[in-house]
mmCIF file of N, CA, C and O in Angstrom:
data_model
loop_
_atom_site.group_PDB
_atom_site.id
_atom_site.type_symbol
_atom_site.label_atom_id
_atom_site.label_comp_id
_atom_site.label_asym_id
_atom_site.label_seq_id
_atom_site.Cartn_x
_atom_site.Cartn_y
_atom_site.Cartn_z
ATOM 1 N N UNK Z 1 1.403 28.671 0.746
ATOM 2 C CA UNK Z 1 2.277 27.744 0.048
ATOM 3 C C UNK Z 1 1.887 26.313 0.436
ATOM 4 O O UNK Z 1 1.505 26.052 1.577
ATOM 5 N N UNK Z 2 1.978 25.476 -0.439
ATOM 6 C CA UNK Z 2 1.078 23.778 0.001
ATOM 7 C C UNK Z 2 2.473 23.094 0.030
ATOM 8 O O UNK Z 2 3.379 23.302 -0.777
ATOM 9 N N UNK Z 3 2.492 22.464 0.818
ATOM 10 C CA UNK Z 3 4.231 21.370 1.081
ATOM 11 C C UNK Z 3 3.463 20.182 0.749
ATOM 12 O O UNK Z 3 2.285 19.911 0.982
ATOM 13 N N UNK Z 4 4.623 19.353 -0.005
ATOM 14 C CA UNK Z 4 4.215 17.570 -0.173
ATOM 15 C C UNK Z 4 5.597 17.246 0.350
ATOM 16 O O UNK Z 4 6.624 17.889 0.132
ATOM 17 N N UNK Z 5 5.461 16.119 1.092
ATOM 18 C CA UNK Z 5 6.544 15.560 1.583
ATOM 19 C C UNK Z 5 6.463 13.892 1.138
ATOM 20 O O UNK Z 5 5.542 13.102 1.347
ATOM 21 N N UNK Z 6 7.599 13.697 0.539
ATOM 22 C CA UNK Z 6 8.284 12.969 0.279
ATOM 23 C C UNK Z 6 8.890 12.060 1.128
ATOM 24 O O UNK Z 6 9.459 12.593 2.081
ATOM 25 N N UNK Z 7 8.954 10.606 1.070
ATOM 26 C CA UNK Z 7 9.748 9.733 2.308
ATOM 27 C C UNK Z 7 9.824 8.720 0.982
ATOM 28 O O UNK Z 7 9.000 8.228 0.211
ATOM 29 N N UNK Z 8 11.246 8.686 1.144
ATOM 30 C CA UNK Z 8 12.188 7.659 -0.132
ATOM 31 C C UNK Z 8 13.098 6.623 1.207
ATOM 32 O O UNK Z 8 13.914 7.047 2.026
ATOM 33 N N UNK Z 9 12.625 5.279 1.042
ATOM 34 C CA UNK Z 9 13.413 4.618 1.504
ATOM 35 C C UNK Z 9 13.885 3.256 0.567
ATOM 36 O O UNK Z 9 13.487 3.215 -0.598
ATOM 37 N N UNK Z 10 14.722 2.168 1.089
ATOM 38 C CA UNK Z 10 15.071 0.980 0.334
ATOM 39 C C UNK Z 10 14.244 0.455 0.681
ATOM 40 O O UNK Z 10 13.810 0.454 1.833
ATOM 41 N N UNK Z 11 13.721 -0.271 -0.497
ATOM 42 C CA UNK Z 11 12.801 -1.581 -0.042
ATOM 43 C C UNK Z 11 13.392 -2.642 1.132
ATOM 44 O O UNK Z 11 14.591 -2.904 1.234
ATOM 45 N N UNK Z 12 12.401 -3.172 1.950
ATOM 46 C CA UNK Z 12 12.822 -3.643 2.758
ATOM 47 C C UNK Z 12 13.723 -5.074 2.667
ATOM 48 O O UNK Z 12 14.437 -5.561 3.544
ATOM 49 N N UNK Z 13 13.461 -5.547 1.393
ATOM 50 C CA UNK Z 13 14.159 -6.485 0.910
ATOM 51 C C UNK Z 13 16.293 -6.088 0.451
ATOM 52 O O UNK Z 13 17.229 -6.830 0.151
ATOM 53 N N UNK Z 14 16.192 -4.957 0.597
ATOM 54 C CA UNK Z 14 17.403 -4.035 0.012
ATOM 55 C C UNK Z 14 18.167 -4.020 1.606
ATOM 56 O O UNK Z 14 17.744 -3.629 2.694
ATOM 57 N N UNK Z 15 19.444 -4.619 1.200
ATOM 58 C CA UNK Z 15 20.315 -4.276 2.864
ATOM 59 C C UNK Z 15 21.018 -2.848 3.009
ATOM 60 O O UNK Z 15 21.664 -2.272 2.134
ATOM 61 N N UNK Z 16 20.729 -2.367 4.404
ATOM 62 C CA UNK Z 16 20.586 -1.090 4.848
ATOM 63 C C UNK Z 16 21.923 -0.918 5.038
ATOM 64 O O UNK Z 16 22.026 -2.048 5.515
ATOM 65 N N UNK Z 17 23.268 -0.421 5.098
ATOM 66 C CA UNK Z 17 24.259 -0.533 6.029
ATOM 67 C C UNK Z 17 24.128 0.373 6.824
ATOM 68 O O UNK Z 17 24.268 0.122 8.021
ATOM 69 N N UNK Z 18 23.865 1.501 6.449
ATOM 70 C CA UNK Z 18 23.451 2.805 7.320
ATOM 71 C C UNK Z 18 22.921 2.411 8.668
ATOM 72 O O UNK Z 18 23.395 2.421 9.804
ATOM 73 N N UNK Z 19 21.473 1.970 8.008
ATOM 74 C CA UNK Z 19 20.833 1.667 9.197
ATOM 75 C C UNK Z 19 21.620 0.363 10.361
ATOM 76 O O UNK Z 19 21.516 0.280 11.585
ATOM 77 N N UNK Z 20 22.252 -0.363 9.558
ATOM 78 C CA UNK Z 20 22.689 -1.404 10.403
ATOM 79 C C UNK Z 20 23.630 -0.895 11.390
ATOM 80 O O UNK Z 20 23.791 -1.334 12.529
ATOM 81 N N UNK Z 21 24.243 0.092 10.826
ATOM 82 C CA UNK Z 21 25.747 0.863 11.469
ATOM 83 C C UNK Z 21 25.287 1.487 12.801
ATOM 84 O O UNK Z 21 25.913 1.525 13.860
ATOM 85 N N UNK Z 22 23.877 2.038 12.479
ATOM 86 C CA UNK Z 22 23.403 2.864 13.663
ATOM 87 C C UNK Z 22 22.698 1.998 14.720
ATOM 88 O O UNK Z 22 22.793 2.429 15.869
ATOM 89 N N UNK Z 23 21.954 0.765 14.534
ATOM 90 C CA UNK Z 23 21.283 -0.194 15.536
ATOM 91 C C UNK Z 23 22.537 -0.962 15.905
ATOM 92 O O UNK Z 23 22.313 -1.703 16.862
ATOM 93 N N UNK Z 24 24.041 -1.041 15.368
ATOM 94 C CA UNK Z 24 24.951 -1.861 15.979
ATOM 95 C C UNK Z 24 25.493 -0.712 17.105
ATOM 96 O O UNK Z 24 26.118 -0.944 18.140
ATOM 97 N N UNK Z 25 25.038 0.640 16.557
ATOM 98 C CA UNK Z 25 25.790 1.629 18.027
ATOM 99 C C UNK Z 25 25.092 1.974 18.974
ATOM 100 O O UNK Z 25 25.613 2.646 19.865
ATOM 101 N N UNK Z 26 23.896 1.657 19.037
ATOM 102 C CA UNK Z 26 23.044 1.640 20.250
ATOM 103 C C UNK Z 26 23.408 1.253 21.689
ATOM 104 O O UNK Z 26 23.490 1.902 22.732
ATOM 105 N N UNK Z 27 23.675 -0.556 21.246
ATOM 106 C CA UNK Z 27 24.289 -0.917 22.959
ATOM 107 C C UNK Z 27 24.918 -0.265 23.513
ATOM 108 O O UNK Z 27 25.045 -0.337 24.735
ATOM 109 N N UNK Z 28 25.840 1.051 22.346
ATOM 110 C CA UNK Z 28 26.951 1.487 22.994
ATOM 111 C C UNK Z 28 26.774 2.856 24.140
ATOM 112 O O UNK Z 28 27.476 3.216 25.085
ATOM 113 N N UNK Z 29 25.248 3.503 23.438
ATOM 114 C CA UNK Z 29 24.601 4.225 24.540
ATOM 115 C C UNK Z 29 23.914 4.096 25.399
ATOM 116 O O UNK Z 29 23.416 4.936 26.148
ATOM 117 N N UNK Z 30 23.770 2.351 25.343
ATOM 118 C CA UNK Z 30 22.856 1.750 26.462
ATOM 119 C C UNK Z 30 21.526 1.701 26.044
ATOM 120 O O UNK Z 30 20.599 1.722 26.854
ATOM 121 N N UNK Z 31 21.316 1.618 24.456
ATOM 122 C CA UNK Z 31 19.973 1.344 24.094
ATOM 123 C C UNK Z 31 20.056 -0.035 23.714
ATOM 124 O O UNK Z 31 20.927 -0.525 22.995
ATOM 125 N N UNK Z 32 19.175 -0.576 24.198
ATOM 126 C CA UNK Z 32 19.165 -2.626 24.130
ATOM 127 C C UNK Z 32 18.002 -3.146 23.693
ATOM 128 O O UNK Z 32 17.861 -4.354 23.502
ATOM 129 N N UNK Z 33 16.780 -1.992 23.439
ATOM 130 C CA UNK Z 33 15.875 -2.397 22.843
ATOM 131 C C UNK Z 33 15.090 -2.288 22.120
ATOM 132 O O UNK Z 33 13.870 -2.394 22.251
ATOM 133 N N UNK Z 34 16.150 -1.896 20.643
ATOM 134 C CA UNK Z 34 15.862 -1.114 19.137
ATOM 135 C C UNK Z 34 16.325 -2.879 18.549
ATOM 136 O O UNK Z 34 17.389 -3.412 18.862
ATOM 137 N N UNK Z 35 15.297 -3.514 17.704
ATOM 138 C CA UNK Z 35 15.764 -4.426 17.128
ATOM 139 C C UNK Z 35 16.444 -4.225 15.479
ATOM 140 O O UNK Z 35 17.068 -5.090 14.866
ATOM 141 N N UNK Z 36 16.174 -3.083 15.083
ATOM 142 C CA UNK Z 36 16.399 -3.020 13.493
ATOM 143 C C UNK Z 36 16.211 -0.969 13.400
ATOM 144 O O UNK Z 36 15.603 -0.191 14.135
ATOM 145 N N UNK Z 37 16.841 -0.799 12.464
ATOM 146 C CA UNK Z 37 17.263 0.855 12.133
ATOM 147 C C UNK Z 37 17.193 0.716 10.536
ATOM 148 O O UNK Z 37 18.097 0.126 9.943
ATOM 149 N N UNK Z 38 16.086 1.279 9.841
ATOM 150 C CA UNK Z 38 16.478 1.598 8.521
ATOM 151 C C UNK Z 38 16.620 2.896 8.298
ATOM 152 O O UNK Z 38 16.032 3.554 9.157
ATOM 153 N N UNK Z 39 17.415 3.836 7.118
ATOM 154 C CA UNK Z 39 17.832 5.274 7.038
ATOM 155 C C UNK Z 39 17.193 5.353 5.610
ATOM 156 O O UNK Z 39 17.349 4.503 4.734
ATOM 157 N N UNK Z 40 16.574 6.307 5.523
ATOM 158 C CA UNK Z 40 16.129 6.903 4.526
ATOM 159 C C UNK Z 40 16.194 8.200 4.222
ATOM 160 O O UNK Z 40 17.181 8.734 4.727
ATOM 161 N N UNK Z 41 15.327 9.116 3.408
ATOM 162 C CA UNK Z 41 15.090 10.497 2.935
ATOM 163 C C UNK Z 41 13.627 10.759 2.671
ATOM 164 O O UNK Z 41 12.693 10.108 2.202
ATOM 165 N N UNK Z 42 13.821 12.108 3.214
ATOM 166 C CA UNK Z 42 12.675 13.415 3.030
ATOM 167 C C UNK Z 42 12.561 14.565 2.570
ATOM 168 O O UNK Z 42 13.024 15.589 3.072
ATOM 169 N N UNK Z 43 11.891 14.464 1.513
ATOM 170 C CA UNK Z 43 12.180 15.691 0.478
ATOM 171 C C UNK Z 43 11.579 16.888 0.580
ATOM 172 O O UNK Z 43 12.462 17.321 -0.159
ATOM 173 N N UNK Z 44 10.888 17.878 0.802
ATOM 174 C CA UNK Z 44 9.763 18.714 1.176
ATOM 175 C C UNK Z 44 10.049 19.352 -0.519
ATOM 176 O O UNK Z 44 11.037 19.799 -1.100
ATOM 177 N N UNK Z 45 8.490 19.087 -0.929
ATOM 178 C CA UNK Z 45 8.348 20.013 -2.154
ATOM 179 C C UNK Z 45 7.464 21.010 -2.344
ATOM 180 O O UNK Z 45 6.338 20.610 -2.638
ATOM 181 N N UNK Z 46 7.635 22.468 -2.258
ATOM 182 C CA UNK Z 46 6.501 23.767 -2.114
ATOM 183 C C UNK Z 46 6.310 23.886 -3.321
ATOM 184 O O UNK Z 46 7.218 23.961 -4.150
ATOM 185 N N UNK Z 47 5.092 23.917 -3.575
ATOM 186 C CA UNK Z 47 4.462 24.155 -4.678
ATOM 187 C C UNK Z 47 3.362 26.111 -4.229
ATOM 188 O O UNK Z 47 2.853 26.556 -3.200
ATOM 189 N N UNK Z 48 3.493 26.627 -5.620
ATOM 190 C CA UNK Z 48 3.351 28.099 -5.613
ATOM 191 C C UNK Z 48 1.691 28.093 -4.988
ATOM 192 O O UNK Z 48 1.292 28.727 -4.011
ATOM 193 N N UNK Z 49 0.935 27.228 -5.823
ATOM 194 C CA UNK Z 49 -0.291 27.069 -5.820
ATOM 195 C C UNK Z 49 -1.216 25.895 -5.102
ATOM 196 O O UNK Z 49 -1.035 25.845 -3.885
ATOM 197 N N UNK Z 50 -1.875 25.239 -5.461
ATOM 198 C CA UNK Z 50 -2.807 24.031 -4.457
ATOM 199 C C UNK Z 50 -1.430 22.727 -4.843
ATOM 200 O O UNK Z 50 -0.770 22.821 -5.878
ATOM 201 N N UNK Z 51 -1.226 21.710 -3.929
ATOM 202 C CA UNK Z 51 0.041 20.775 -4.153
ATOM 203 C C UNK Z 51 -0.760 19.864 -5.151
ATOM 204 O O UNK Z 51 -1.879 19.372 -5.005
ATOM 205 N N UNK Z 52 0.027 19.784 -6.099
ATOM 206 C CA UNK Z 52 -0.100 18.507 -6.996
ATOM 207 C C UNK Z 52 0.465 17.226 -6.692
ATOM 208 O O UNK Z 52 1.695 17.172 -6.724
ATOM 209 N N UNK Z 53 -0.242 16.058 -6.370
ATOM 210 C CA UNK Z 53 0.244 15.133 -5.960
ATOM 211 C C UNK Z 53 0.796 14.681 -6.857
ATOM 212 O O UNK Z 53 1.991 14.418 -6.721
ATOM 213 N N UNK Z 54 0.090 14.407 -8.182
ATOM 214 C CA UNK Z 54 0.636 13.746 -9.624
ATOM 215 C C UNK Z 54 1.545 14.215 -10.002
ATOM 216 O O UNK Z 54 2.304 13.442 -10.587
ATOM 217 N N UNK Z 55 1.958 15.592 -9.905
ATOM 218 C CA UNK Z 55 2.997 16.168 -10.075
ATOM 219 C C UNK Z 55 4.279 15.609 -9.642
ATOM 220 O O UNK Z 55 5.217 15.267 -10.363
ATOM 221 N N UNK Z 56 4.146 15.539 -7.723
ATOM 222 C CA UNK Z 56 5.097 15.281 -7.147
ATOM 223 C C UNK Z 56 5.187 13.694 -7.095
ATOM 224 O O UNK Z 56 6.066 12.937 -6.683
ATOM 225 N N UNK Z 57 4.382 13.557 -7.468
ATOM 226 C CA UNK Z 57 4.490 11.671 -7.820
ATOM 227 C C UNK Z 57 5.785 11.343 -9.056
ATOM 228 O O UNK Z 57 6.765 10.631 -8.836
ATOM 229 N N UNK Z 58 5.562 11.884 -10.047
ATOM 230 C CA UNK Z 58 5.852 12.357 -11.261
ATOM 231 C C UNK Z 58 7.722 12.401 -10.783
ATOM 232 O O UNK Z 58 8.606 11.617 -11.128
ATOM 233 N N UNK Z 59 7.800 13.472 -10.002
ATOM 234 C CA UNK Z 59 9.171 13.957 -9.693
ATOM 235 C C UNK Z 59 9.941 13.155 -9.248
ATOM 236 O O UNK Z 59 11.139 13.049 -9.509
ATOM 237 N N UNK Z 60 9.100 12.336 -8.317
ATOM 238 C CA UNK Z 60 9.538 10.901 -7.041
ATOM 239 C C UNK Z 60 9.865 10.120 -7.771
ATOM 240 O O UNK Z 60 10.848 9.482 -7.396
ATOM 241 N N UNK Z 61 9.400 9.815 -8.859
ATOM 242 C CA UNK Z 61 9.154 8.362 -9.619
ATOM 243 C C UNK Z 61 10.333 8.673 -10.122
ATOM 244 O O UNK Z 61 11.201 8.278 -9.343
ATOM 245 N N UNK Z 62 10.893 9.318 -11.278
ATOM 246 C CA UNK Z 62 11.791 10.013 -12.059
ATOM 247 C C UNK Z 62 13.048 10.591 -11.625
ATOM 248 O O UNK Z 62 14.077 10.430 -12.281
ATOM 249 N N UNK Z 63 13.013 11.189 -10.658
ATOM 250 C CA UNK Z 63 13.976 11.846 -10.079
ATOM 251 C C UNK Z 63 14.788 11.425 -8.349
ATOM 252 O O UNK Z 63 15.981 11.129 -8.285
ATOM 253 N N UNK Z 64 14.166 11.463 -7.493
ATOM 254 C CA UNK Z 64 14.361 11.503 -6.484
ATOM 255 C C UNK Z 64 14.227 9.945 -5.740
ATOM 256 O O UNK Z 64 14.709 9.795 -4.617
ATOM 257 N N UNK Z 65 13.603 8.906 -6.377
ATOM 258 C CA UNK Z 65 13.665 7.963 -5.976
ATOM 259 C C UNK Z 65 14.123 6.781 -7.044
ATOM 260 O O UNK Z 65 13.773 6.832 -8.223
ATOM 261 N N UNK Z 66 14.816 5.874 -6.594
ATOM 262 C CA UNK Z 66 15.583 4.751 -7.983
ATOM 263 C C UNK Z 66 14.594 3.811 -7.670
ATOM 264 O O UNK Z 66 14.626 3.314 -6.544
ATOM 265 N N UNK Z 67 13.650 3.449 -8.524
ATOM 266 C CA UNK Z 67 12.382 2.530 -8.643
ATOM 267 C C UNK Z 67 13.112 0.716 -8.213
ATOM 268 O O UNK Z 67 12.540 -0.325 -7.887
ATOM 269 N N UNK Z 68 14.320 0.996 -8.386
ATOM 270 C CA UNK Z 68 14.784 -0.585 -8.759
ATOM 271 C C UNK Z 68 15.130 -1.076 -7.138
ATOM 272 O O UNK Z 68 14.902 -2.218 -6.738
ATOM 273 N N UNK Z 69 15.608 -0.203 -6.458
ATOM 274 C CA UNK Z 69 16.113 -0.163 -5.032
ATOM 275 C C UNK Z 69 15.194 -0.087 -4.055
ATOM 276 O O UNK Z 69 15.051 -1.037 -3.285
ATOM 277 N N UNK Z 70 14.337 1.207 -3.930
ATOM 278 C CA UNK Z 70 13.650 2.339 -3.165
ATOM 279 C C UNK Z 70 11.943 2.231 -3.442
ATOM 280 O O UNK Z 70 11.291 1.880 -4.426
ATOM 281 N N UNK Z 71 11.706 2.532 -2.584
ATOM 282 C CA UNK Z 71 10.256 3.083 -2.532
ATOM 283 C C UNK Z 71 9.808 4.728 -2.171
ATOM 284 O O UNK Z 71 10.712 5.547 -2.005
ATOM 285 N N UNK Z 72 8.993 4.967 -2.110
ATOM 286 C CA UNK Z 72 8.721 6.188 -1.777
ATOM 287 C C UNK Z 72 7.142 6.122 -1.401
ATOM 288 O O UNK Z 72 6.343 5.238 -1.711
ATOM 289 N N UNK Z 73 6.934 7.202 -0.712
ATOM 290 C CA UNK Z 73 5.826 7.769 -0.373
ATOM 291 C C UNK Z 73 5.150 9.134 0.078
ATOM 292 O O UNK Z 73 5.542 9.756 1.066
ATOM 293 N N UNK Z 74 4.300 9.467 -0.578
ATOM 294 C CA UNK Z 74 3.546 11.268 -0.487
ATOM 295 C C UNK Z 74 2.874 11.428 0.382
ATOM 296 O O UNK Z 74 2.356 10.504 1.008
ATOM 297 N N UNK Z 75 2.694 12.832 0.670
ATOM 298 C CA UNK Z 75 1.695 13.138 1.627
ATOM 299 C C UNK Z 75 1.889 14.710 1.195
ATOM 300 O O UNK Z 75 2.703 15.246 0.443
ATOM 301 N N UNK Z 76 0.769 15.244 2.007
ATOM 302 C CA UNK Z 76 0.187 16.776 1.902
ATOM 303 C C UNK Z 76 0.701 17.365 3.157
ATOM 304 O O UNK Z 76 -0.248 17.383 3.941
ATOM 305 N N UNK Z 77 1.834 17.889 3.754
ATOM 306 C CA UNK Z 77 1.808 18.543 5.165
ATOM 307 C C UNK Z 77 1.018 20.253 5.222
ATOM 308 O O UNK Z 77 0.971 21.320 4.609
ATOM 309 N N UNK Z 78 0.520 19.579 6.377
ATOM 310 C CA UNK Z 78 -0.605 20.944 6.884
ATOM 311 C C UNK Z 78 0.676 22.036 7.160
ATOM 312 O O UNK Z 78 1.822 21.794 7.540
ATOM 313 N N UNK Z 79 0.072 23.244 6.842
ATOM 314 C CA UNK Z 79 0.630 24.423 7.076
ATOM 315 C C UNK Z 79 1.189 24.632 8.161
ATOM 316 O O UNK Z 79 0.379 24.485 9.076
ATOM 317 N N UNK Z 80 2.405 24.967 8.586
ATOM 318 C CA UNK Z 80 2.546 25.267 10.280
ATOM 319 C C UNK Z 80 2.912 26.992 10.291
ATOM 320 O O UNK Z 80 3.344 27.523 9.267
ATOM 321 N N UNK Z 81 2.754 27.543 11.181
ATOM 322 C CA UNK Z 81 3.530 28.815 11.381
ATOM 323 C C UNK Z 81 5.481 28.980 11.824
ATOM 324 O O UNK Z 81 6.195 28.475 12.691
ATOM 325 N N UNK Z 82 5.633 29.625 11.069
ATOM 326 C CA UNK Z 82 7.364 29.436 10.683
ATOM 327 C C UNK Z 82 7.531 30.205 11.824
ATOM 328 O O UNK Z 82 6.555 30.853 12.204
ATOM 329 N N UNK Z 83 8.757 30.277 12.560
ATOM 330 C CA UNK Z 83 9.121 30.724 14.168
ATOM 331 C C UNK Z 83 10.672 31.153 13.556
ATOM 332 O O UNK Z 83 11.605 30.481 13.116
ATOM 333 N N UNK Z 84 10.445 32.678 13.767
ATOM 334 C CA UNK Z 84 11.997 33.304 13.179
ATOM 335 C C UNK Z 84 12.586 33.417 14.457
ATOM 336 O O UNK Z 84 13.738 33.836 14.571
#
């Protein structure tokens, strides 16, 4: 099975609150030296046969990512062995 993974975030110009919410709770665990936190998404898409990037480009563009907000980006993940 071929995995493409997907990483959809806001453009960096786009304000995060998520992320802001989580770098304002840091001090509170005593982390003091994270300057910035953005939150995004990761999609994993299995394809039956060899991964189509154009495909999953296709899906990203259209579906899973809002072009006006977000960016995105593909990749091919190597096979791992699944651990039941």
């Amino acid at each position: 099975m071929a995995r493409v993974v997907v990483d959809v975030m806001l453009k960096p110009e786009i304000l995060d609150p998520q992320g802001q919410a989580v770098a304002n709770a840091l001090p509170r665990l005593g982390v003091t030296d994270v300057s910035s936190v953005r939150i995004g998404r990761r999609i994993e898409i299995d394809f039956t046969g060899e991964p189509d990037l154009d495909r999953a480009r296709e899906i990203a563009d259209k579906l899973l990512a809002n072009p006006v907000i977000e960016d995105f980006e593909i990749r091919v993940e190597a096979a791992s062995a699944e651990v039941a």
